[in-house]
Short mmCIF file of C-alpha atoms and ligand atoms in Angstrom, two decimals:
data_model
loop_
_atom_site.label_atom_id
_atom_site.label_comp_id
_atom_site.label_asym_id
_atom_site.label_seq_id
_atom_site.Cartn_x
_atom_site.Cartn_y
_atom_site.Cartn_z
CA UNK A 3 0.00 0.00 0.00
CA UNK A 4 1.29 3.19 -1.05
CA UNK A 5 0.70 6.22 0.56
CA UNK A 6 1.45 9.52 -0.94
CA UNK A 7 3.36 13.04 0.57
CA UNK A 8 2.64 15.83 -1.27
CA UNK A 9 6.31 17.29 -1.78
CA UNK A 10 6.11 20.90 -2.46
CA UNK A 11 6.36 22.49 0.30
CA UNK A 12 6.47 22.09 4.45
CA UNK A 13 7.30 18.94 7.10
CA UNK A 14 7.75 16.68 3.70
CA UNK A 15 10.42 14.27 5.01
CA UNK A 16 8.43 14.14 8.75
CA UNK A 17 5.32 12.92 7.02
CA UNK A 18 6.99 9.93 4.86
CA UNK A 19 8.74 8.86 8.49
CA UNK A 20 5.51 8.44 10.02
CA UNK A 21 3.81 6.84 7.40
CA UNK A 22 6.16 4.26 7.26
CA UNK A 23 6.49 4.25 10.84
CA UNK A 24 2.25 3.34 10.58
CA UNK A 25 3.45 0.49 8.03
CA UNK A 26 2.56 1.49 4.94
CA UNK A 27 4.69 2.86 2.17
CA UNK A 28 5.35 6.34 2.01
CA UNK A 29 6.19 8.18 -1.90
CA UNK A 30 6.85 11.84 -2.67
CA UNK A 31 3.92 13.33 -4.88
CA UNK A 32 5.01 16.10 -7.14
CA UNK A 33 4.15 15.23 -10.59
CA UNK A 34 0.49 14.66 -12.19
CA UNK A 35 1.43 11.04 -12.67
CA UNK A 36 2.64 10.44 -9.22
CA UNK A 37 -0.71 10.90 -8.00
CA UNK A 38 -1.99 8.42 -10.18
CA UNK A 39 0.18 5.94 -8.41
CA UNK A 40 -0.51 6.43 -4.77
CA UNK A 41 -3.48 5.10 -3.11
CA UNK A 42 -3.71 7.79 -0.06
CA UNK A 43 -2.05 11.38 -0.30
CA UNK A 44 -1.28 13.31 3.08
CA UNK A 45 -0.96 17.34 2.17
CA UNK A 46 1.25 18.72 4.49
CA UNK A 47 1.12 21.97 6.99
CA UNK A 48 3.51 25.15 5.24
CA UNK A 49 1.72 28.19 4.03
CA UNK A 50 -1.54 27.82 1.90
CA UNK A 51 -1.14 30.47 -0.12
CA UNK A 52 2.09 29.08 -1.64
CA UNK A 53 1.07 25.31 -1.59
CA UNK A 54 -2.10 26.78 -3.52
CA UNK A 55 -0.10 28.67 -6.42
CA UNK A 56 1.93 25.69 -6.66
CA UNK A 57 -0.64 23.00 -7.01
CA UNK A 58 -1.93 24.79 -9.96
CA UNK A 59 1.73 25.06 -11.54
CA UNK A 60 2.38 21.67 -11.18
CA UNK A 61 -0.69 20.79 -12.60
CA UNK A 62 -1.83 18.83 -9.81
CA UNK A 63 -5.11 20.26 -8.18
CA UNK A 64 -7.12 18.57 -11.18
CA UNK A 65 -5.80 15.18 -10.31
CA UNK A 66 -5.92 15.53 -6.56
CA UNK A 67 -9.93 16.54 -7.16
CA UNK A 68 -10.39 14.04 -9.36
CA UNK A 69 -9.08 10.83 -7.49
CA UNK A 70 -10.41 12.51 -3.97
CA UNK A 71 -13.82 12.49 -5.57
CA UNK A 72 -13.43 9.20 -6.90
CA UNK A 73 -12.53 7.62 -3.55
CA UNK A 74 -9.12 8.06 -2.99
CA UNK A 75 -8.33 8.76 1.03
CA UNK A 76 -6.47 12.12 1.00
CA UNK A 77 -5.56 13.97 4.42
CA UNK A 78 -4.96 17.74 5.43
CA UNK A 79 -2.87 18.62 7.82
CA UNK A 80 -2.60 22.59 8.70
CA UNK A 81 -2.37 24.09 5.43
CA UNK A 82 -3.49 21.27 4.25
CA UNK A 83 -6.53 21.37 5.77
CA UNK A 84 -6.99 24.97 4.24
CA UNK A 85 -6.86 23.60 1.00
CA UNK A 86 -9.63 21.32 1.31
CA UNK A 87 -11.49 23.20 3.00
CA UNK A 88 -14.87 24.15 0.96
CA UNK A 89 -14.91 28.13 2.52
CA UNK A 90 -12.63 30.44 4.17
CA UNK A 91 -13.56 32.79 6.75
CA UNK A 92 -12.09 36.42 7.61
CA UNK A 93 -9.59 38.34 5.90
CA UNK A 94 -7.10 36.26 4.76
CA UNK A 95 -8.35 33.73 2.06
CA UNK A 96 -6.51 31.14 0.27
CA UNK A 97 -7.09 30.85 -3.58
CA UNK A 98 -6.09 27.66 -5.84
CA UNK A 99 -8.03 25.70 -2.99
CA UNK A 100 -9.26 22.15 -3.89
CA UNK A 101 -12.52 22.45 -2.09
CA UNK A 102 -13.43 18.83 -0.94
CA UNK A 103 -14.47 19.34 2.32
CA UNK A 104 -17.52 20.98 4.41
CA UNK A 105 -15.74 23.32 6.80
CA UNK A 106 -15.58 26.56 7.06
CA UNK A 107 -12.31 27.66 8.39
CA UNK A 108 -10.05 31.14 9.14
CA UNK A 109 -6.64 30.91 8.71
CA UNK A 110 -3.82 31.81 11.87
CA UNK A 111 -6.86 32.47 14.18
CA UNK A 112 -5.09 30.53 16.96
CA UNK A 113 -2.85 33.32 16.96
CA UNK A 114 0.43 34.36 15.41
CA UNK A 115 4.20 31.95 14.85
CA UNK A 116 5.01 32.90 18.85
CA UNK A 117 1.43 31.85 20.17
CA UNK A 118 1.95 28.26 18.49
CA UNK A 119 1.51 25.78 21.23
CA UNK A 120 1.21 22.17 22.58
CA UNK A 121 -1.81 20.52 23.62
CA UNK A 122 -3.04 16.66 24.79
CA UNK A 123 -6.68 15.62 23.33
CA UNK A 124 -8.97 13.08 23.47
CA UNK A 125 -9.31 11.60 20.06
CA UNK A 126 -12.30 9.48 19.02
CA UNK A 127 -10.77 6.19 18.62
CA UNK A 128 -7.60 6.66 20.97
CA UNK A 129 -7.32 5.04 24.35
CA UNK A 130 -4.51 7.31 25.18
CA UNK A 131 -4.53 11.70 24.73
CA UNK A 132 -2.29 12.70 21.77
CA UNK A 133 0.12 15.25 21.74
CA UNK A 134 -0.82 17.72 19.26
CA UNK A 135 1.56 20.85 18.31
CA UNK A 136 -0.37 23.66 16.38
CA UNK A 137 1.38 26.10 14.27
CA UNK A 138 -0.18 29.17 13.06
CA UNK A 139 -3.11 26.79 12.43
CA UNK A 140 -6.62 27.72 11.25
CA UNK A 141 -9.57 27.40 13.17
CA UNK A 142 -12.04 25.31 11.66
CA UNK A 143 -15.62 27.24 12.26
CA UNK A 144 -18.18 25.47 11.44
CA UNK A 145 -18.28 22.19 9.95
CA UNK A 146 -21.73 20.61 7.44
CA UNK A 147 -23.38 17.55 8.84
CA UNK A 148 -21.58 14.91 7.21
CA UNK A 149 -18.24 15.81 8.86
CA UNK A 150 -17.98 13.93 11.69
CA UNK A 151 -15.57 15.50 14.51
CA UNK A 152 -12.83 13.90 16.03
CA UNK A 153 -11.04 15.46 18.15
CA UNK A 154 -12.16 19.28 19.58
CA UNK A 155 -9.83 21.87 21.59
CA UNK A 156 -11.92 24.80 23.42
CA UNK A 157 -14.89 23.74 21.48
CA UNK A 158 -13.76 23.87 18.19
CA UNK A 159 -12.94 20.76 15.71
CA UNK A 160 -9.21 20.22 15.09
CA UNK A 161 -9.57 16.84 13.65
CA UNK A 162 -12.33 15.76 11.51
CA UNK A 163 -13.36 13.45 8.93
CA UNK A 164 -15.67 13.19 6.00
CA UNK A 165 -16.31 10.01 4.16
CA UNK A 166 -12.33 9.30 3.16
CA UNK A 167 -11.57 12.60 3.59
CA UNK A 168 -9.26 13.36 7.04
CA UNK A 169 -7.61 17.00 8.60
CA UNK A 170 -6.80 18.03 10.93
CA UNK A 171 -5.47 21.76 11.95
CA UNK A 172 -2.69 20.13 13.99
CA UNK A 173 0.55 18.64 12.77
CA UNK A 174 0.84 14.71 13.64
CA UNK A 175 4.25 14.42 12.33
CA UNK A 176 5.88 16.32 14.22
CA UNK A 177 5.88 14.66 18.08
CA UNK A 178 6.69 10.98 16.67
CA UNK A 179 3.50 9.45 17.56
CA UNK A 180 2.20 7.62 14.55
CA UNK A 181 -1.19 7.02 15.93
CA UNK A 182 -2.92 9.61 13.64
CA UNK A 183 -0.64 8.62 10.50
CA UNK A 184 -1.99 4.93 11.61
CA UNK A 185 -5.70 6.47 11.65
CA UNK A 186 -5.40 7.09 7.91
CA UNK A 187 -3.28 4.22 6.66
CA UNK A 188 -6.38 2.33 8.26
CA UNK A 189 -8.83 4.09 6.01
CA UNK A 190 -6.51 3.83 3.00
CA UNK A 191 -6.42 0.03 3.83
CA UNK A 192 -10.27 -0.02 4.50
N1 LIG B 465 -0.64 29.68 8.71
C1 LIG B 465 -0.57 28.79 7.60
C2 LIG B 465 -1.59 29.16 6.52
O1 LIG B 465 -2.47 29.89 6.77
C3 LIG B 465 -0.78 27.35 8.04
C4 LIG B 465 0.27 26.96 9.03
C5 LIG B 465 0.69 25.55 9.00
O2 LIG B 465 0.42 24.81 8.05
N2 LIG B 465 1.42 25.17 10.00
O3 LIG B 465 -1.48 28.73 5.43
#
C-alpha cells in the first residue's frame, strides 16, 4: 500500500517517516502522474497560499480533485486542511483551494508563529490523549453535517473526517506518535 506526501512544500520528510512508521509505504507526490500511483495522499502543513499557487503550476489540483472524488483517502494537515477546505472565513483567504471538504475555516486564528503551542486531546478512537503541536493553524468554524468531529480543543474541531476525507489543523508528524498517521493508513487500507 502506497501512501502519498505531497512534496512541495512544508514537514515533507516528517510525514513519509511516520507513514512508514504506521506500516505502509510512504512516496513523494510532485508530478500529475505520481498521483496516479498512490493510493492515499497526506498534504502537508507550510503556508496555503504558496502550496495553492503551486498546485496549480504543477498541474496537480485537477488530479488531486479528481481521485479525492473518486474515492481516494487524501488527508490535510494545517495548510493542508486549508486547501480542502470548501470556505474560508475572515480576511485572509486562500485561492487555488481544492474544495473537498464541508468546513468553514479562518486561517492563523489561533494566533500568530510565537502563540503556536502544545496541547493533549482526546481523540475518538484513541485510548490514550495525543500530543498535538499547532502552528499558526486555522480554526475550523463550522463544519456541514456529514463531517464527523474527532477530536475538539476549546470547542472547536481540530480533527475531523468526512467520508475518506481526514484533517486536521494540527501537525501529527511532528511529536513521533504515529497514531494519527496509523488512523489514515487504516482508512486507505479499508
Ligand atoms: N498559517 C498557515 C496558513 O495559513 C498554516 C500553518 C501551517 O500549516 N502550519 O497557510
Amino acid at each position: 500500500m502506497k501512501v502519498g506526501v505531497l512534496g512541495l512544500q512544508g514537514d515533507v520528510r516528517e510525514h513519509l517517516s511516520a507513514v512508514e512508521a504506521a506500516g505502509a509505504a510512504p512516496v513523494v507526490v510532485k508530478h500529475p502522474e505520481d498521483v496516479a500511483a498512490v493510493d492515499g495522499l497526506i498534504m502537508p502543513g507550510g503556508e496555503s497560499t504558496a502550496i495553492g499557487k503551486l498546485l496549480d503550476r504543477f498541474g496537480l489540483s485537477e488530479p488531486i480533485r479528481k481521485r479525492a472524488n473518486d474515492g481516494m483517502p487524501l488527508y490535510g494537515t494545517c495548510a493542508g486542511l486549508i486547501l480542502m477546505a470548501n470556505e474560508i472565513v475572515g480576511d485572509e483567504d486562500a485561492p487555488h483551494r481544492l474544495r473537498l471538504l464541508d468546513v468553514a475555516v479562518r486561517r492563523n486564528a489561533y494566533g500568530r508563529q510565537v502563540d503556536s503551542f502544545e496541547c493533549d486531546l482526546d481523540v475518538e478512537g484513541l485510548d490514550q490523549p495525543y500530543r498535538a503541536v499547532f502552528i499558526r493553524a486555522p480554526v475550523i468554524e463550522a463544519a456541514g453535517h456529514g463531517v464527523e468531529v474527532l477530536a475538539e480543543r476549546a470547542g472547536a474541531p481540530v480533527l475531523v473526517r468526512q467520508g475518506r476525507l481526514l484533517a486536521s489543523s494540527f501537525h501529527p508528524e511532528m511529536t513521533g506518535d504515529p497514531r494519527v498517521h496509523e488512523m489514515f493508513v487504516k482508512m486507505v487500507a479499508d
